[in-house]
Amino acid sequence: MGRAANFQDKPKKGPGRKARKQKDPVFPRATNDEDEPKKLSRRQRIRARKRTLKQEAVKTNPPKKMKKMNTKQKVDGDLDSEGEHQFSSDEMEEFTNNIKTNSVEETQAKTKFALFEKDGSSDEDSGGGNEDGEEENDDFGVGNEDENDMGFQDDDDDDDDDDDEKDIEKLSKKIEKKEKKKRAAGDAYLEESAEKIGIQIPSLEEVQQEDEDSPDLPNINARIKDTAFVLADFSKRREEGRSRSEYLAIFLKDLSTYYSYNTFLMEKLLDMFGPTELIEFLEANELPRPVTIRTNTLKTRRKVLATALIARGIDVDVITWSKVGLIVMRTPGNVTLGATPEYLAGQYILQGASSFLPVMALAPKEGEKVLDMCAAPGGKSTHIAAIMRNTGMIVCNDLNRDRVKALVGNFHRMGITNAVITSHDGRAFAKLMPRAFDRVLLDAPCSGTGVISKDERVKTSKDLKDVQRCSHIQKELLLAAIDSVHKFDGQNGYIIYSTCSILVEENEAVIEYALKKRNVKIVPTGLDIGKSGYVRYRQHRFHPSMQLCKRVYPHSYNMDGFFVAKLKKLSDGVPKTTQDKAEDEEDESITPT
Amino acid sequence: MRPLKNEETVLVFTKLKKYIGSNVRALLERSDGLYCFRLHNGRIYYVKEDIMKFAATLPRDNIVSLGVCFGKITKGGKFLLHITALDFLHPYCQNKIWIKESAEQNFMYGNHVYKSGLSRISENTPKYAGVVVLSSKDIPLGFGVAAKATAECRHADPMDIICFHQADIGEYVRNEEALI
């Protein structure tokens, strides 16, 4: 617009407040350790001098117990028994006594090895041990990094193999023992510390009381994490006398308070996810998903559009698993993504990334007749029409008259000519146009548990009745969709069922119902992303092919929660009822004898 | 949904002629099939024949739109061309106006095009001819009526109106209800 607009941020200059903002950090150029030797402080120099003196002393006679080390260890209030530290110094004595002809350096290396191990182990324990380790290390080398130490050791091991094999083996065994003890001590320490820190989860009544009085959110958050920690390894971390159900009840209560969900929905979610994954899911629902747009291939190409948008100052990036998707990183303040000239000219549409999935699974071909039963506001339908390149015919339907207006607007804006837009109840298509379509997309109305990040009301407003009602309508719509398609003729005869919900009652249960009531078969969706559908879930047992369906969660793919299933219509008839089927099976079972 | 009566056909075609001249034939007989105009709820729809036949089997009350809506016939008997027809006017239109980037936003808000916003105008545009307004990047922004012939434009003042606004793509956002 106007003069070539420059959207870069200019660094502020001058006496104003903005110029005084802290600039980015400037790191000094890294110096190679090899180029110049590290400068020593006064203390380091003194100790270096002492060291050289010691070395000369070692040359002449073997060292006695290193008093320095022992005293330091006693000062340490570690769980490590003193015996261990003395152990290492004993080893050192043994070692150095055996060495007769080895050079000073090698002895140093071995002692360093032992120390290194001790250092490593002391690191695990506490900061106090760490300090000691560092000081001792300093005794032998100035500014040496651990890697250097290890390298040094390897060389020495090679040399010593011949001479002190047995000693090294003994040493390594002792070190292994020490490690085991350390680990056990570490676990015990964790447990102890847990008790010391006090994972104290109050009783259920106390929690409820607290909730009524005045919930303290940071406190509740901490308690949530504690309860999840306990539940993760329940048998070891439980408090005596308290049941798992009590812990779960407290967990539920706290989560409902903290994230403002109603109990029904929280129970359902806990059943589906374990405690830790549930927290991830809930956290993901608090944040919005990234904004994505879909290029309208009838009017432009993705690269051209991306360049045009970047020229407007909108940072976009390509979505890898789609040929038409763009993800918007940043829009400048003065630009609305839904009102740019490119948008108004119909070159793109704002659409969630998970909405690409059902259309990718549907894969319509040119010249087909497609029905979209719940089309508004039209993102998926326009996608279908764009793939079909304005050939064939697409019938877009939505029950809600107001939302149909948005459909009409979108279709005209994006330049689609082969559409018929209607406003029926979707179930009517079974009677109006039975077996008339090649493919049907049913993006069923649902409870919206996958898009909580878009609409927070779902957290509190959904109840068992709502879910049952949704489920009932979805089943009827799916049967009507199946009736509207003609049977599989080698190329067409597919139904795509998708919802933006993650509840099993609205997804797998509906497909299972359709499998029983109509002659359809689940086929692979052709999608790379997504988790497979449940075949067994709590008390439900679904058809084994249910694992071909795809589920998407906000915390796993950073897209809205979604479910997609692809069905193929095998024949127009209705399968036998389960009773008849059972009778048949009985007959079959009798005959072989 | 019914085919247009004679008077209605005359109305529509005269209007279209103002923009696309004698190319109206090209609209009806296209390479991918026959297209036709149909009237439904006072609006004129331009749709392929096969689709029209299919849609004819659906209940009339529930059909909201067919193909492309070109415009509507008002109670007073006039034919109003909507922005939704732009995609079909644009390729066949004989007279075009290109406007500068600075004037784009102004036009998309519904204002007329001034001489100061004019970048190019096609040759031999008669006065009061139907024109399609394009951006400097050749994106169609809408259509209007030329207020001055090409020759007159050269001598016009910067604040003179060059093109009367009739429809622009900003209406998709401003004026959604009118489209349906």
Short mmCIF file of C-alpha atoms in Angstrom, two decimals, chain A residues 15-474:
data_model
loop_
_atom_site.label_atom_id
_atom_site.label_comp_id
_atom_site.label_asym_id
_atom_site.label_seq_id
_atom_site.Cartn_x
_atom_site.Cartn_y
_atom_site.Cartn_z
CA PRO A 15 17.46 10.43 24.33
CA GLY A 16 14.01 8.86 24.69
CA ARG A 17 12.87 6.04 26.97
CA LYS A 18 12.67 3.47 24.20
CA ALA A 19 16.32 3.98 23.34
CA ARG A 20 17.28 2.98 26.85
CA LYS A 21 15.73 -0.48 26.60
CA GLN A 22 18.16 -3.30 27.23
CA LYS A 23 19.78 -4.49 24.03
CA ASP A 24 20.48 -8.09 23.10
CA PRO A 25 23.40 -9.69 24.92
CA VAL A 26 26.80 -9.55 23.25
CA PHE A 27 29.02 -12.51 23.89
CA PRO A 28 32.78 -12.08 23.89
CA ARG A 29 34.52 -14.01 21.17
CA ALA A 30 35.26 -17.52 22.38
CA THR A 31 38.96 -18.15 22.81
CA ASN A 32 40.54 -21.47 21.95
CA ASP A 33 41.94 -23.17 24.94
CA GLU A 34 44.83 -24.28 22.83
CA ASP A 35 45.79 -20.77 21.77
CA GLU A 36 46.61 -19.37 25.16
CA PRO A 37 46.93 -21.04 28.49
CA LYS A 38 44.24 -20.14 31.01
CA LYS A 39 45.24 -17.40 33.40
CA LEU A 40 45.59 -18.60 36.94
CA SER A 41 44.37 -16.80 40.00
CA ARG A 42 46.67 -16.24 42.95
CA ARG A 43 45.22 -19.17 44.84
CA GLN A 44 45.55 -21.46 41.86
CA ARG A 45 49.18 -20.46 41.49
CA ILE A 46 49.92 -21.27 45.13
CA ARG A 47 48.30 -24.65 44.84
CA ALA A 48 50.10 -25.40 41.60
CA ARG A 49 53.36 -24.74 43.41
CA LYS A 50 52.30 -27.09 46.22
CA ARG A 51 51.43 -29.72 43.70
CA THR A 52 54.80 -29.72 42.07
CA LEU A 53 56.36 -30.12 45.47
CA LYS A 54 54.08 -33.06 46.21
CA GLN A 55 54.92 -34.73 42.97
CA GLU A 56 58.55 -34.64 43.83
CA ALA A 57 57.72 -36.11 47.23
CA VAL A 58 55.70 -38.93 45.62
CA LYS A 59 58.64 -39.76 43.42
CA THR A 60 60.85 -40.39 46.38
CA ASN A 61 58.44 -42.21 48.72
CA PRO A 62 54.85 -43.53 48.49
CA PRO A 63 52.15 -41.30 49.98
CA LYS A 64 50.43 -42.05 53.26
CA LYS A 65 46.72 -41.63 53.84
CA MET A 66 45.68 -38.32 52.44
CA LYS A 67 44.45 -36.63 55.55
CA LYS A 68 43.05 -33.72 53.56
CA MET A 69 40.44 -35.85 51.86
CA ASN A 70 39.28 -37.66 54.94
CA THR A 71 38.64 -34.55 56.96
CA LYS A 72 36.69 -33.00 54.15
CA GLN A 73 34.49 -36.03 53.86
CA LYS A 74 33.74 -36.05 57.54
CA VAL A 75 32.60 -32.47 57.28
CA ASP A 76 30.14 -33.56 54.59
CA GLY A 77 26.80 -34.43 56.08
CA ASP A 78 26.17 -37.02 53.39
CA LEU A 79 24.20 -40.18 53.49
CA ASP A 80 27.41 -41.76 52.25
CA SER A 81 29.02 -43.62 55.05
CA GLU A 82 32.50 -42.61 55.88
CA GLY A 83 33.53 -46.12 55.08
CA GLU A 84 33.07 -45.47 51.39
CA HIS A 85 35.36 -42.54 51.24
CA GLN A 86 37.96 -44.31 53.23
CA PHE A 87 37.45 -47.20 50.88
CA SER A 88 38.57 -45.08 47.98
CA SER A 89 41.58 -43.79 49.84
CA ASP A 90 42.44 -47.35 50.83
CA GLU A 91 42.27 -48.32 47.23
CA MET A 92 44.49 -45.51 46.38
CA GLU A 93 47.06 -46.67 48.88
CA GLU A 94 46.92 -50.19 47.58
CA PHE A 95 47.24 -48.92 44.10
CA THR A 96 50.09 -46.63 44.62
CA ASN A 97 51.90 -49.22 46.71
CA ASN A 98 51.76 -51.64 43.84
CA ILE A 99 53.06 -49.20 41.40
CA LYS A 100 56.79 -49.33 41.24
CA THR A 101 57.93 -48.30 37.90
CA ASN A 102 55.02 -46.19 36.72
CA SER A 103 55.47 -42.57 36.07
CA VAL A 104 54.10 -39.89 38.27
CA GLU A 105 51.56 -38.97 35.67
CA GLU A 106 50.12 -42.43 35.56
CA THR A 107 49.69 -42.58 39.28
CA GLN A 108 48.03 -39.26 39.14
CA ALA A 109 45.71 -40.53 36.45
CA LYS A 110 44.67 -43.54 38.47
CA THR A 111 44.07 -41.60 41.56
CA LYS A 112 42.21 -39.14 39.46
CA PHE A 113 40.15 -42.03 38.09
CA ALA A 114 39.14 -43.06 41.54
CA LEU A 115 38.50 -39.49 42.46
CA PHE A 116 36.60 -38.94 39.28
CA GLU A 117 34.33 -41.78 40.16
CA LYS A 118 33.94 -40.43 43.61
CA ASP A 119 33.30 -37.03 42.16
CA GLY A 120 30.72 -38.41 39.86
CA SER A 121 28.98 -40.21 42.64
CA SER A 122 29.25 -37.34 45.00
CA ASP A 123 27.59 -35.18 42.41
CA GLU A 124 24.47 -37.23 42.80
CA ASP A 125 24.28 -36.77 46.49
CA SER A 126 24.47 -33.16 47.34
CA GLY A 127 26.11 -29.89 46.57
CA GLY A 128 28.50 -30.30 49.47
CA GLY A 129 30.01 -33.39 47.95
CA ASN A 130 30.35 -31.60 44.66
CA GLU A 131 32.48 -28.85 46.07
CA ASP A 132 34.89 -31.32 47.57
CA GLY A 133 35.13 -33.19 44.32
CA GLU A 134 35.99 -30.06 42.42
CA GLU A 135 38.72 -29.06 44.80
CA GLU A 136 40.31 -32.45 44.65
CA ASN A 137 40.22 -32.38 40.92
CA ASP A 138 42.04 -29.09 41.00
CA ASP A 139 44.86 -30.69 42.87
CA PHE A 140 45.83 -32.56 39.79
CA GLY A 141 45.06 -30.42 36.87
CA VAL A 142 44.46 -26.84 36.12
CA GLY A 143 41.29 -26.12 34.24
CA ASN A 144 41.12 -29.59 32.82
CA GLU A 145 37.74 -30.60 31.56
CA ASP A 146 36.23 -33.96 32.27
CA GLU A 147 36.76 -35.08 28.72
CA ASN A 148 40.47 -34.57 29.04
CA ASP A 149 40.47 -36.66 32.15
CA MET A 150 38.73 -39.52 30.48
CA GLY A 151 41.07 -39.40 27.53
CA PHE A 152 43.99 -39.47 29.85
CA GLN A 153 42.60 -42.52 31.60
CA ASP A 154 42.10 -44.49 28.43
CA ASP A 155 45.71 -44.08 27.47
CA ASP A 156 46.80 -45.20 30.85
CA ASP A 157 44.55 -48.22 30.87
CA ASP A 158 46.16 -49.40 27.69
CA ASP A 159 49.59 -49.06 29.23
CA ASP A 160 48.68 -50.72 32.46
CA ASP A 161 46.86 -53.70 31.09
CA ASP A 162 49.92 -55.80 31.19
CA ASP A 163 51.13 -54.72 34.58
CA ASP A 164 48.17 -54.16 36.85
CA GLU A 165 45.32 -56.05 35.25
CA LYS A 166 44.23 -57.73 38.39
CA ASP A 167 44.35 -54.51 40.29
CA ILE A 168 42.23 -52.79 37.70
CA GLU A 169 39.71 -55.58 37.72
CA LYS A 170 39.45 -55.46 41.44
CA LEU A 171 39.14 -51.72 41.29
CA SER A 172 36.38 -51.85 38.72
CA LYS A 173 34.43 -54.41 40.72
CA LYS A 174 34.68 -52.30 43.79
CA ILE A 175 33.53 -49.31 41.83
CA GLU A 176 30.53 -51.24 40.51
CA LYS A 177 29.55 -52.23 44.00
CA LYS A 178 29.85 -48.66 45.05
CA GLU A 179 27.62 -47.57 42.18
CA LYS A 180 24.93 -50.04 43.18
CA LYS A 181 24.99 -48.84 46.71
CA LYS A 182 24.84 -45.32 45.45
CA ARG A 183 21.80 -46.00 43.35
CA ALA A 184 19.99 -47.74 46.16
CA ALA A 185 20.99 -44.92 48.44
CA GLY A 186 19.76 -42.50 45.81
CA ASP A 187 16.34 -44.10 45.65
CA ALA A 188 16.13 -44.25 49.38
CA TYR A 189 17.19 -40.65 49.44
CA LEU A 190 14.43 -39.68 47.04
CA GLU A 191 11.88 -41.46 49.17
CA GLU A 192 13.27 -39.90 52.26
CA SER A 193 13.32 -36.49 50.71
CA ALA A 194 9.78 -36.98 49.55
CA GLU A 195 8.80 -37.61 53.10
CA LYS A 196 11.00 -34.84 54.33
CA ILE A 197 9.53 -32.39 51.80
CA GLY A 198 6.22 -33.87 52.86
CA ILE A 199 3.99 -35.02 50.03
CA GLN A 200 1.05 -34.69 52.28
CA ILE A 201 -2.19 -34.97 50.50
CA PRO A 202 -5.11 -34.11 52.73
CA SER A 203 -8.20 -36.25 53.00
CA LEU A 204 -11.08 -35.94 50.59
CA GLU A 205 -13.27 -34.10 53.08
CA GLU A 206 -10.59 -31.54 53.72
CA VAL A 207 -10.19 -30.97 50.01
CA GLN A 208 -13.89 -30.46 49.55
CA GLN A 209 -14.02 -28.13 52.49
CA GLU A 210 -11.18 -26.11 51.07
CA ASP A 211 -12.93 -25.89 47.75
CA GLU A 212 -16.02 -24.48 49.38
CA ASP A 213 -14.16 -21.95 51.48
CA SER A 214 -11.68 -20.34 49.16
CA PRO A 215 -9.56 -22.30 46.73
CA ASP A 216 -5.92 -21.31 46.69
CA LEU A 217 -4.92 -21.98 43.10
CA PRO A 218 -1.12 -22.29 43.38
CA ASN A 219 -1.65 -24.64 46.32
CA ILE A 220 -4.09 -26.72 44.30
CA ASN A 221 -1.69 -26.83 41.37
CA ALA A 222 1.08 -28.13 43.62
CA ARG A 223 -1.27 -30.71 45.06
CA ILE A 224 -2.29 -31.84 41.58
CA LYS A 225 1.34 -32.47 40.71
CA ASP A 226 1.91 -34.29 43.99
CA THR A 227 -1.10 -36.53 43.51
CA ALA A 228 -0.01 -37.34 39.98
CA PHE A 229 3.43 -38.20 41.35
CA VAL A 230 1.93 -40.56 43.90
CA LEU A 231 -0.43 -42.16 41.38
CA ALA A 232 2.45 -42.76 38.98
CA ASP A 233 3.99 -45.35 41.31
CA PHE A 234 1.15 -46.00 43.63
CA SER A 235 2.30 -49.11 45.40
CA LYS A 236 5.48 -47.46 46.62
CA ARG A 237 4.39 -43.93 47.16
CA ARG A 238 1.03 -44.32 48.76
CA GLU A 239 0.23 -43.40 52.27
CA GLU A 240 -0.75 -46.38 54.35
CA GLY A 241 -4.44 -46.94 54.72
CA ARG A 242 -5.58 -44.69 51.88
CA SER A 243 -7.14 -46.23 48.82
CA ARG A 244 -6.39 -45.43 45.23
CA SER A 245 -9.94 -44.30 44.69
CA GLU A 246 -9.49 -41.68 47.37
CA TYR A 247 -6.41 -40.32 45.67
CA LEU A 248 -8.24 -40.30 42.36
CA ALA A 249 -11.19 -38.50 43.87
CA ILE A 250 -8.91 -35.81 45.27
CA PHE A 251 -7.12 -35.58 41.92
CA LEU A 252 -10.41 -35.12 40.08
CA LYS A 253 -11.66 -32.53 42.51
CA ASP A 254 -8.50 -30.49 42.30
CA LEU A 255 -8.36 -30.62 38.52
CA SER A 256 -11.99 -29.57 38.21
CA THR A 257 -11.38 -26.61 40.49
CA TYR A 258 -8.13 -25.56 38.93
CA TYR A 259 -9.12 -25.83 35.25
CA SER A 260 -12.85 -25.09 35.78
CA TYR A 261 -14.35 -28.25 34.35
CA ASN A 262 -17.47 -29.98 35.50
CA THR A 263 -17.08 -33.35 37.17
CA PHE A 264 -18.70 -35.34 34.37
CA LEU A 265 -16.28 -34.20 31.71
CA MET A 266 -13.26 -34.49 33.99
CA GLU A 267 -14.15 -38.11 34.83
CA LYS A 268 -14.47 -38.94 31.15
CA LEU A 269 -11.11 -37.38 30.42
CA LEU A 270 -9.42 -39.15 33.31
CA ASP A 271 -10.78 -42.46 32.04
CA MET A 272 -9.30 -41.77 28.65
CA PHE A 273 -5.91 -40.38 29.66
CA GLY A 274 -3.75 -41.36 32.59
CA PRO A 275 -2.97 -38.75 35.26
CA THR A 276 0.16 -37.28 33.66
CA GLU A 277 -1.23 -37.19 30.12
CA LEU A 278 -4.42 -35.65 31.44
CA ILE A 279 -2.50 -32.72 32.86
CA GLU A 280 -0.80 -32.24 29.45
CA PHE A 281 -4.17 -32.33 27.72
CA LEU A 282 -5.69 -29.80 30.09
CA GLU A 283 -2.73 -27.49 29.77
CA ALA A 284 -2.94 -27.69 25.98
CA ASN A 285 -6.60 -26.71 26.17
CA GLU A 286 -5.73 -23.50 27.94
CA LEU A 287 -3.69 -22.22 25.03
CA PRO A 288 -4.96 -21.42 21.55
CA ARG A 289 -3.80 -23.48 18.60
CA PRO A 290 -1.78 -21.72 15.90
CA VAL A 291 -3.73 -19.92 13.18
CA THR A 292 -3.71 -21.73 9.85
CA ILE A 293 -5.01 -20.83 6.42
CA ARG A 294 -5.74 -22.88 3.33
CA THR A 295 -4.81 -21.65 -0.16
CA ASN A 296 -7.62 -21.71 -2.67
CA THR A 297 -6.06 -23.60 -5.55
CA LEU A 298 -8.76 -22.32 -7.92
CA LYS A 299 -7.37 -18.83 -7.71
CA THR A 300 -3.74 -18.98 -6.69
CA ARG A 301 -0.86 -21.18 -5.63
CA ARG A 302 0.59 -21.57 -2.16
CA LYS A 303 3.98 -20.04 -2.91
CA VAL A 304 2.52 -17.03 -4.64
CA LEU A 305 0.11 -16.45 -1.79
CA ALA A 306 2.86 -16.85 0.79
CA THR A 307 4.96 -14.22 -0.97
CA ALA A 308 2.03 -11.85 -1.16
CA LEU A 309 1.24 -12.26 2.53
CA ILE A 310 4.84 -11.82 3.57
CA ALA A 311 4.89 -8.62 1.55
CA ARG A 312 2.00 -7.44 3.72
CA GLY A 313 3.99 -8.21 6.84
CA ILE A 314 2.26 -11.46 7.78
CA ASP A 315 4.78 -14.17 8.65
CA VAL A 316 3.62 -17.46 7.21
CA ASP A 317 5.21 -20.84 7.00
CA VAL A 318 4.31 -23.92 5.01
CA ILE A 319 2.53 -26.90 6.60
CA THR A 320 4.58 -29.93 5.67
CA TRP A 321 1.91 -32.62 5.49
CA SER A 322 -0.45 -30.66 3.26
CA LYS A 323 -0.08 -29.08 -0.16
CA VAL A 324 -2.34 -26.14 0.55
CA GLY A 325 -1.87 -25.28 4.20
CA LEU A 326 -0.02 -22.31 5.61
CA ILE A 327 0.58 -21.59 9.26
CA VAL A 328 0.55 -17.97 10.37
CA MET A 329 3.29 -17.07 12.83
CA ARG A 330 2.74 -13.40 13.25
CA THR A 331 0.47 -10.66 11.92
CA PRO A 332 1.34 -7.01 12.36
CA GLY A 333 -1.13 -5.03 14.42
CA ASN A 334 -2.68 -3.04 11.60
CA VAL A 335 -3.51 -6.04 9.41
CA THR A 336 -6.54 -8.29 9.95
CA LEU A 337 -6.07 -11.68 8.41
CA GLY A 338 -9.73 -11.88 7.52
CA ALA A 339 -9.84 -8.63 5.57
CA THR A 340 -6.77 -8.50 3.38
CA PRO A 341 -7.36 -7.97 -0.35
CA GLU A 342 -6.10 -11.52 -0.92
CA TYR A 343 -8.73 -12.89 1.44
CA LEU A 344 -11.48 -10.84 -0.15
CA ALA A 345 -10.40 -11.94 -3.58
CA GLY A 346 -10.90 -15.50 -2.39
CA GLN A 347 -7.30 -16.63 -2.45
CA TYR A 348 -7.40 -18.24 0.98
CA ILE A 349 -9.69 -19.11 3.86
CA LEU A 350 -9.04 -19.27 7.59
CA GLN A 351 -9.32 -22.87 8.64
CA GLY A 352 -8.09 -25.07 11.47
CA ALA A 353 -5.37 -27.53 10.55
CA SER A 354 -7.37 -30.55 11.65
CA SER A 355 -10.12 -29.59 9.20
CA PHE A 356 -7.82 -30.55 6.36
CA LEU A 357 -7.85 -34.17 7.51
CA PRO A 358 -11.38 -35.33 6.60
CA VAL A 359 -11.11 -33.84 3.12
CA MET A 360 -7.70 -35.45 2.60
CA ALA A 361 -9.25 -38.73 3.67
CA LEU A 362 -12.25 -38.21 1.38
CA ALA A 363 -10.01 -37.60 -1.65
CA PRO A 364 -12.74 -36.62 -4.13
CA LYS A 365 -11.99 -36.94 -7.82
CA GLU A 366 -13.03 -34.64 -10.64
CA GLY A 367 -16.50 -35.10 -12.01
CA GLU A 368 -17.97 -36.77 -8.95
CA LYS A 369 -21.13 -36.00 -7.03
CA VAL A 370 -20.31 -35.21 -3.45
CA LEU A 371 -22.55 -34.40 -0.51
CA ASP A 372 -21.44 -32.48 2.55
CA MET A 373 -24.13 -32.92 5.15
CA CYS A 374 -23.08 -30.42 7.80
CA ALA A 375 -21.17 -27.96 5.71
CA ALA A 376 -21.28 -24.57 7.44
CA PRO A 377 -19.26 -22.37 7.51
CA GLY A 378 -17.81 -24.05 4.45
CA GLY A 379 -14.10 -24.61 4.99
CA LYS A 380 -14.22 -28.30 4.16
CA SER A 381 -16.78 -27.94 1.35
CA THR A 382 -14.73 -25.28 -0.40
CA HIS A 383 -11.71 -27.52 -0.03
CA ILE A 384 -13.58 -30.35 -1.72
CA ALA A 385 -14.69 -28.07 -4.54
CA ALA A 386 -11.15 -26.80 -5.02
CA ILE A 387 -9.82 -30.35 -5.29
CA MET A 388 -12.55 -31.13 -7.83
CA ARG A 389 -11.66 -27.98 -9.75
CA ASN A 390 -15.25 -26.90 -10.27
CA THR A 391 -16.19 -30.08 -12.09
CA GLY A 392 -18.86 -32.51 -11.05
CA MET A 393 -21.23 -31.32 -8.39
CA ILE A 394 -21.16 -30.70 -4.69
CA VAL A 395 -24.25 -30.38 -2.56
CA CYS A 396 -23.64 -28.49 0.68
CA ASN A 397 -26.19 -28.69 3.36
CA ASP A 398 -26.60 -27.26 6.82
CA LEU A 399 -29.59 -27.23 9.12
CA ASN A 400 -28.98 -23.75 10.47
CA ARG A 401 -30.21 -21.00 8.10
CA ASP A 402 -28.00 -18.32 9.55
CA ARG A 403 -24.88 -20.37 9.12
CA VAL A 404 -25.90 -21.22 5.58
CA LYS A 405 -25.47 -17.54 4.71
CA ALA A 406 -21.83 -17.82 5.65
CA LEU A 407 -21.64 -20.87 3.39
CA VAL A 408 -23.02 -18.91 0.46
CA GLY A 409 -20.65 -16.03 1.08
CA ASN A 410 -17.62 -18.30 1.23
CA PHE A 411 -18.54 -20.19 -1.91
CA HIS A 412 -19.01 -17.05 -3.95
CA ARG A 413 -15.90 -15.45 -2.63
CA MET A 414 -13.75 -18.44 -3.50
CA GLY A 415 -15.14 -18.67 -7.02
CA ILE A 416 -16.88 -22.03 -6.84
CA THR A 417 -19.47 -22.64 -9.53
CA ASN A 418 -20.51 -26.26 -9.18
CA ALA A 419 -22.30 -26.08 -5.85
CA VAL A 420 -25.89 -26.41 -4.73
CA ILE A 421 -26.44 -25.04 -1.25
CA THR A 422 -29.40 -26.30 0.70
CA SER A 423 -30.73 -26.07 4.18
CA HIS A 424 -32.26 -29.37 5.26
CA ASP A 425 -32.06 -31.63 8.18
CA GLY A 426 -29.27 -33.94 7.05
CA ARG A 427 -31.34 -37.02 7.74
CA ALA A 428 -33.73 -36.02 4.97
CA PHE A 429 -31.22 -36.89 2.27
CA ALA A 430 -31.84 -40.57 2.79
CA LYS A 431 -35.38 -40.08 1.52
CA LEU A 432 -34.76 -37.29 -0.97
CA MET A 433 -31.78 -38.63 -2.81
CA PRO A 434 -31.07 -42.22 -1.88
CA ARG A 435 -28.02 -43.76 -3.55
CA ALA A 436 -27.43 -40.59 -5.55
CA PHE A 437 -23.95 -39.56 -4.43
CA ASP A 438 -20.46 -40.87 -5.03
CA ARG A 439 -18.98 -39.66 -1.77
CA VAL A 440 -20.39 -38.17 1.39
CA LEU A 441 -18.66 -36.13 4.06
CA LEU A 442 -20.35 -36.03 7.42
CA ASP A 443 -18.72 -33.61 9.82
CA ALA A 444 -21.23 -34.31 12.53
CA PRO A 445 -22.38 -31.84 15.18
CA CYS A 446 -20.75 -32.91 18.42
CA SER A 447 -20.06 -31.89 21.99
CA GLY A 448 -16.88 -30.11 20.98
CA THR A 449 -14.56 -31.64 23.55
CA GLY A 450 -11.67 -31.46 21.10
CA VAL A 451 -11.95 -27.71 20.58
CA ILE A 452 -12.09 -26.58 24.20
CA SER A 453 -9.28 -24.18 23.48
CA LYS A 454 -11.62 -22.36 21.08
CA ASP A 455 -14.72 -22.41 23.25
CA GLU A 456 -14.42 -22.58 27.01
CA ARG A 457 -18.10 -23.09 27.67
CA VAL A 458 -17.74 -26.72 26.72
CA LYS A 459 -15.89 -27.27 30.00
CA THR A 460 -18.91 -26.69 32.16
CA SER A 461 -21.92 -27.06 29.94
CA LYS A 462 -21.61 -30.65 28.77
CA ASP A 463 -23.53 -33.30 30.63
CA LEU A 464 -24.37 -36.95 30.11
CA LYS A 465 -27.62 -35.97 28.42
CA ASP A 466 -25.85 -33.70 25.95
CA VAL A 467 -23.44 -36.42 24.99
CA GLN A 468 -26.24 -38.93 24.57
CA ARG A 469 -28.26 -36.52 22.48
CA CYS A 470 -25.29 -35.74 20.25
CA SER A 471 -24.54 -39.40 19.93
CA HIS A 472 -28.12 -40.17 18.93
CA ILE A 473 -28.20 -37.50 16.24
CA GLN A 474 -24.81 -38.57 14.95
#
